[in-house]
Short mmCIF file of the C-alpha atoms (twelve columns), coordinates in Angstrom:
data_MODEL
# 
_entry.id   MODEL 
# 
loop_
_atom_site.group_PDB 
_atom_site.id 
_atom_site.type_symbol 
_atom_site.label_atom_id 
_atom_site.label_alt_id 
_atom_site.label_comp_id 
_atom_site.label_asym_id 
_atom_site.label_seq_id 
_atom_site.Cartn_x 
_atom_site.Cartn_y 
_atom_site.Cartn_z 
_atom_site.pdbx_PDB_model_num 
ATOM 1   C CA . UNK A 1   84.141  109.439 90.994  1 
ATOM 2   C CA . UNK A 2   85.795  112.167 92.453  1 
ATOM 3   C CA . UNK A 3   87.020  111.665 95.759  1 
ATOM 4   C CA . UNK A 4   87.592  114.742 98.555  1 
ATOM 5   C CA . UNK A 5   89.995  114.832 101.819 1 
ATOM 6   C CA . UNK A 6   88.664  117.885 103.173 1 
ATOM 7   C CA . UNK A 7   85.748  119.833 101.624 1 
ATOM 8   C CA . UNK A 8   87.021  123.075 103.313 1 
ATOM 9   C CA . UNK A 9   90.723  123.263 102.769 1 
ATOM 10  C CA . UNK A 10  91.898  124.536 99.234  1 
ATOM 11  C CA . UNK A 11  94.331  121.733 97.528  1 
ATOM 12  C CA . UNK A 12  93.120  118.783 99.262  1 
ATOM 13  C CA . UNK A 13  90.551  117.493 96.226  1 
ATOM 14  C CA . UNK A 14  91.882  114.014 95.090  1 
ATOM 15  C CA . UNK A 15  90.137  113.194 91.640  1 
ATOM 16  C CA . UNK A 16  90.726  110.849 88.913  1 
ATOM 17  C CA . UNK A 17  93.670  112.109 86.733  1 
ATOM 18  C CA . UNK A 18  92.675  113.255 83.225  1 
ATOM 19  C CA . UNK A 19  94.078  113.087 79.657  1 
ATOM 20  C CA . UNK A 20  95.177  116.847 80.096  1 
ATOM 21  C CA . UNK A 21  96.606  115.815 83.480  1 
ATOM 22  C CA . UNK A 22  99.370  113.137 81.524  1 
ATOM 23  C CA . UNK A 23  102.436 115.812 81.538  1 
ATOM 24  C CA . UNK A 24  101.999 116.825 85.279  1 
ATOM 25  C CA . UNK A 25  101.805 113.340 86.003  1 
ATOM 26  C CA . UNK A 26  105.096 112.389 84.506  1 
ATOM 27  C CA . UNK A 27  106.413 115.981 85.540  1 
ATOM 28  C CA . UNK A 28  105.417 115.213 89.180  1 
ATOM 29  C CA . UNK A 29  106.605 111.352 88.625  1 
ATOM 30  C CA . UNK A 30  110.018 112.789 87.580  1 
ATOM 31  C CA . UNK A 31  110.553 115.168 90.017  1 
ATOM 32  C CA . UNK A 32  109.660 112.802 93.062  1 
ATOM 33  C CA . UNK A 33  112.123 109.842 91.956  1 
ATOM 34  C CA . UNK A 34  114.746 111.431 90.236  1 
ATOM 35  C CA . UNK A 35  116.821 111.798 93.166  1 
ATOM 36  C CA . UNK A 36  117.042 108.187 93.518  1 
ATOM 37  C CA . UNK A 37  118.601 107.445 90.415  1 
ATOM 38  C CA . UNK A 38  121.985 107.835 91.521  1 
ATOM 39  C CA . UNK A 39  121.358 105.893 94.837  1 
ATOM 40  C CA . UNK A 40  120.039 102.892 92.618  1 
ATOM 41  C CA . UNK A 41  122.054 103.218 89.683  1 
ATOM 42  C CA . UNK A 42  119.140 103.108 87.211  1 
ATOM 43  C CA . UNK A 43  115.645 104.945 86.520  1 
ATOM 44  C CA . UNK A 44  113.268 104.408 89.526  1 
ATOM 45  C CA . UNK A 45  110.115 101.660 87.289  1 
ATOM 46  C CA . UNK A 46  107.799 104.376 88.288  1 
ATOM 47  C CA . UNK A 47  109.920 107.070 85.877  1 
ATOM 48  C CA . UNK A 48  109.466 104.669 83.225  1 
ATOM 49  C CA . UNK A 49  105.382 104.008 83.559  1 
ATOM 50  C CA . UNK A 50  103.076 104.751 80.656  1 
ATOM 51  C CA . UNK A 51  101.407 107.756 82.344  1 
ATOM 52  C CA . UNK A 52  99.265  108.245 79.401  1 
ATOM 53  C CA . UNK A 53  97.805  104.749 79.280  1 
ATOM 54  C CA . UNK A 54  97.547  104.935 83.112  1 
ATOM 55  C CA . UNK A 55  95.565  107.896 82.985  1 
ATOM 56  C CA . UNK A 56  93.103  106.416 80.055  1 
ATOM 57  C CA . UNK A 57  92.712  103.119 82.002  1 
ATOM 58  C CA . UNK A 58  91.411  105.530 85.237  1 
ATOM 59  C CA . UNK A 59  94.332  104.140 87.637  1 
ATOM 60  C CA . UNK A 60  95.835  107.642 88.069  1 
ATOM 61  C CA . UNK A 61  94.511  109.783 91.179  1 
ATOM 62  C CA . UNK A 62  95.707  113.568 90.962  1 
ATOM 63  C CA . UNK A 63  96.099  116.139 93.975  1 
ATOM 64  C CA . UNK A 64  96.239  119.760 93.638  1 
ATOM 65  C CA . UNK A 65  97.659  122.823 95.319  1 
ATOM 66  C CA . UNK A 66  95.398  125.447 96.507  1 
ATOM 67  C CA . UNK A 67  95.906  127.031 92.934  1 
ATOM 68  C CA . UNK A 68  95.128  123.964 91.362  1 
ATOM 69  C CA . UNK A 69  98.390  122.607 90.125  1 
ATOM 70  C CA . UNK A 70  99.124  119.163 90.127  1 
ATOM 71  C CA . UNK A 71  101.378 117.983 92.827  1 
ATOM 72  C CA . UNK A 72  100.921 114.706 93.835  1 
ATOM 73  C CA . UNK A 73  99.367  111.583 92.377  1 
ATOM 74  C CA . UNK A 74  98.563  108.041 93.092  1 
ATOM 75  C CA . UNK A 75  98.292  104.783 90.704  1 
ATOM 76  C CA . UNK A 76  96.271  101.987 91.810  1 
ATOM 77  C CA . UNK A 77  95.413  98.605  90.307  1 
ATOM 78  C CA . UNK A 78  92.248  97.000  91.110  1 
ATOM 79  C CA . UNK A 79  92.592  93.277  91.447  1 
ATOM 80  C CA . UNK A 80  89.943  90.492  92.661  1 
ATOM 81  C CA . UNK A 81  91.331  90.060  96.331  1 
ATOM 82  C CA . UNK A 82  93.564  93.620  96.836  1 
ATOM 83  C CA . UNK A 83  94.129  97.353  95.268  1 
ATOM 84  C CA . UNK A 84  97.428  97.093  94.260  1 
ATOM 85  C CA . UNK A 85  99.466  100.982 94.910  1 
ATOM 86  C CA . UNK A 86  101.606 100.992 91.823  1 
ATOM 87  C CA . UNK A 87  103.034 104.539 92.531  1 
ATOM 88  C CA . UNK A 88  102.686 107.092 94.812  1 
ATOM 89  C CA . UNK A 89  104.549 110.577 94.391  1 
ATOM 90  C CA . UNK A 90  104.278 114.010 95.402  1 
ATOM 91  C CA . UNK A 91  106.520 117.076 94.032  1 
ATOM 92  C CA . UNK A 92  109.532 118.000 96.429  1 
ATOM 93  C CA . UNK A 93  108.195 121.488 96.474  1 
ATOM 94  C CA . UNK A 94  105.182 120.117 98.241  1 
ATOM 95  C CA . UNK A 95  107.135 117.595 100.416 1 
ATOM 96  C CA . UNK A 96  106.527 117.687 104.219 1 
ATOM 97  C CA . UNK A 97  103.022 119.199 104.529 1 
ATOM 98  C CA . UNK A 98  100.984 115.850 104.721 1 
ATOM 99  C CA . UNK A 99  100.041 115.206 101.575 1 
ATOM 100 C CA . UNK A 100 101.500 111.872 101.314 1 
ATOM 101 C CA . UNK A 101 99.627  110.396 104.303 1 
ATOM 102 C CA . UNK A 102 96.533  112.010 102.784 1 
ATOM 103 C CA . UNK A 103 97.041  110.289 99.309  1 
ATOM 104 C CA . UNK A 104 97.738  106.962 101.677 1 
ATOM 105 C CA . UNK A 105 94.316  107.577 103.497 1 
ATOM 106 C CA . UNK A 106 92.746  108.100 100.438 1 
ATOM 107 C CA . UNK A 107 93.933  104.788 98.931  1 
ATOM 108 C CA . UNK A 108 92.633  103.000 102.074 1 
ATOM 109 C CA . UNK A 109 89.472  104.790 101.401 1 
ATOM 110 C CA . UNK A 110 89.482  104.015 97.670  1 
ATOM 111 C CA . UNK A 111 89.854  100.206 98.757  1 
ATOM 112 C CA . UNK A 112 87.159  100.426 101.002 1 
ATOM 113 C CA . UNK A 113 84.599  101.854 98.133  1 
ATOM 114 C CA . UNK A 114 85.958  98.675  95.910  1 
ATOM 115 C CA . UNK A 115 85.460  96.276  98.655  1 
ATOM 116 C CA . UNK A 116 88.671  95.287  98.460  1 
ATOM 117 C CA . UNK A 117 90.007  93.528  102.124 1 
ATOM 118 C CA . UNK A 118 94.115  94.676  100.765 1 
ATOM 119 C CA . UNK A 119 96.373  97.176  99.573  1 
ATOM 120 C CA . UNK A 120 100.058 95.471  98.158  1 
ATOM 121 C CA . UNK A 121 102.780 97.640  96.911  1 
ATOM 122 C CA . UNK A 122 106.277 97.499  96.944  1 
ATOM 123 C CA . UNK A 123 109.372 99.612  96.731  1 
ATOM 124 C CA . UNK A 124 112.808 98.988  95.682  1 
ATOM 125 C CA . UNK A 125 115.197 98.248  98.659  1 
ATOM 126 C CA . UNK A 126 117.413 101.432 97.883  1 
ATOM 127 C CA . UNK A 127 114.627 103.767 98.524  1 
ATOM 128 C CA . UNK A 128 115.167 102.922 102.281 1 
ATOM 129 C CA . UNK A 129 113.248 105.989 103.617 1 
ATOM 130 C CA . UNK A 130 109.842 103.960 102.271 1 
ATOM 131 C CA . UNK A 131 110.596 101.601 104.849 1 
ATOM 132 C CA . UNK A 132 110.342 103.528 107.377 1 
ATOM 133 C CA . UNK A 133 107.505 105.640 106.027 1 
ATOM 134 C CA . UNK A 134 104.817 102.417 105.366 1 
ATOM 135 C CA . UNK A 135 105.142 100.485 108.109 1 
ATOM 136 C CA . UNK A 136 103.934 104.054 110.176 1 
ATOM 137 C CA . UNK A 137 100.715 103.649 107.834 1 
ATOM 138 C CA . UNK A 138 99.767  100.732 108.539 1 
ATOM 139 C CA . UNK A 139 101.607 98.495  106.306 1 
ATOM 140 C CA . UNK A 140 103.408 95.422  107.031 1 
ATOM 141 C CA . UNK A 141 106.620 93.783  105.325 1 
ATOM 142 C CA . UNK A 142 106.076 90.582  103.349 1 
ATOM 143 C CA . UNK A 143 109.183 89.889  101.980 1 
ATOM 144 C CA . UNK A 144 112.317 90.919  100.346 1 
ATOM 145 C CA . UNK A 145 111.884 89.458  96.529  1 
ATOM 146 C CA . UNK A 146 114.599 90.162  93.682  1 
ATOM 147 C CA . UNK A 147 112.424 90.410  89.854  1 
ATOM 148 C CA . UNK A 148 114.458 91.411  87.190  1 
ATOM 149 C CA . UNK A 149 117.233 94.170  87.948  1 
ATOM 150 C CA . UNK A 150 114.898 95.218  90.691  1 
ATOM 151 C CA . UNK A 151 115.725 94.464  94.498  1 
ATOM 152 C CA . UNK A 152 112.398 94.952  96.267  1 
ATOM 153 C CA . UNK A 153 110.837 95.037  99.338  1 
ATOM 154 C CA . UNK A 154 106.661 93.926  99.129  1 
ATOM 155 C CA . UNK A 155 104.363 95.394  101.607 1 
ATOM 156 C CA . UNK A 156 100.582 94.849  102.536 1 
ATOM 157 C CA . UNK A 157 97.950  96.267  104.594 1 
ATOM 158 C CA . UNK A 158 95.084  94.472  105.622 1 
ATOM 159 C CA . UNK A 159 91.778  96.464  106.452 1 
ATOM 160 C CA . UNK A 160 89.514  95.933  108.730 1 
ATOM 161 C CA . UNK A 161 86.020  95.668  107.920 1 
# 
C-alpha cells in the first residue's frame, strides 16, 4: 500500500521500501547517524539494522526527492497494542525542509490504517536533539531505561480515536 503526503508536490510520495531500495536505505541510514558516533562512542543500533531483511519483511517506508532519490525512510514494527518506530532518518542534504515531521505524520497515519491506539520508540540519551524534537510531535517521555551498552530514553504517543 503505497501511502502519499501530498498528491501535488514532487518528492513527497512515501511508499513501502523495495529490494532495489536496500543500499539507499543503509546509504541514507549511514549518512543520518554517523555524526553521532563520536558523541556516543559507538555505532548508532540503527547503523547496524539488517536493512535488507527490513525491507523483505515490508517494515521499511522510503521518501523521495522530486527526482526520485531516496532520502528519507522510516521502519515500523507492527505489534498487537502499538506500531513500534524502529528508525527514522532522513539524508543531511535534505535536512530542514520538513520531511521529518512528514515521515512522523505519516507514521501516525500508518497507525491509524492498522488500528493501532500507539506509536513507542526510543532514542539513545546522547542523541539529545530527539528530545527536543518528539515531544513537539506529540510524543511523551516514559522513561529513561539502560539495555545493554545502550542508555535510552522510551517515548509514546497515544492517538486519539
Amino acid at each position: 500500500m503505497t501511502h502519499k503526503i501530498a498528491e501535488s508536490a514532487p518528492g513527497n510520495v512515501i511508499r513501502p521500501a523495495e529490494a532495489a531500495d536496500v543500499p539507499a536505505v543503509k546509504a541514507v541510514t549511514d549518512a543520518a547517524y554517523h555524526h553521532y558516533i563520536a558523541r556516543i562512542g559507538r555505532v548508532p543500533a540503527p547503523m547496524e539494522s539488517n536493512h535488507a531483511q527490513n525491507v523483505a519483511m515490508g517494515r521499511v517506508y522510503v521518501a523521495g526527492d522530486a527526482e526520485g532519490a531516496v532520502v528519507g525512510l522510516v521502519v515500523v514494527y507492527a505489534n498487537d497494542d502499538h506500531l513500534y518506530l524502529d528508525n527514522i532518518a532522513v539524508h543531511p542534504d535534505a535536512a530542514g525542509k520538513g520531511l521529518g515531521g512528514r515521515l512522523l505524520a505519516f507514521v501516525d497515519a500508518h497507525a491509524r490504517a492498522l488500528a493501532l491506539p500507539e506509536i513507542r520508540l526510543y532514542t539513545n540519551a546522547m542523541m539529545w536533539e530527539n528530545q527536543k524534537i518528539y515531544p513537539r510531535y506529540g510524543y511523551e517521555f516514559v522513561e529513561r531505561r539502560v539495555e545493554g551498552i545502550y542508555d535510552r530514553f522510551h517515548y509514546r504517543k497515544r492517538l486519539a480515536d
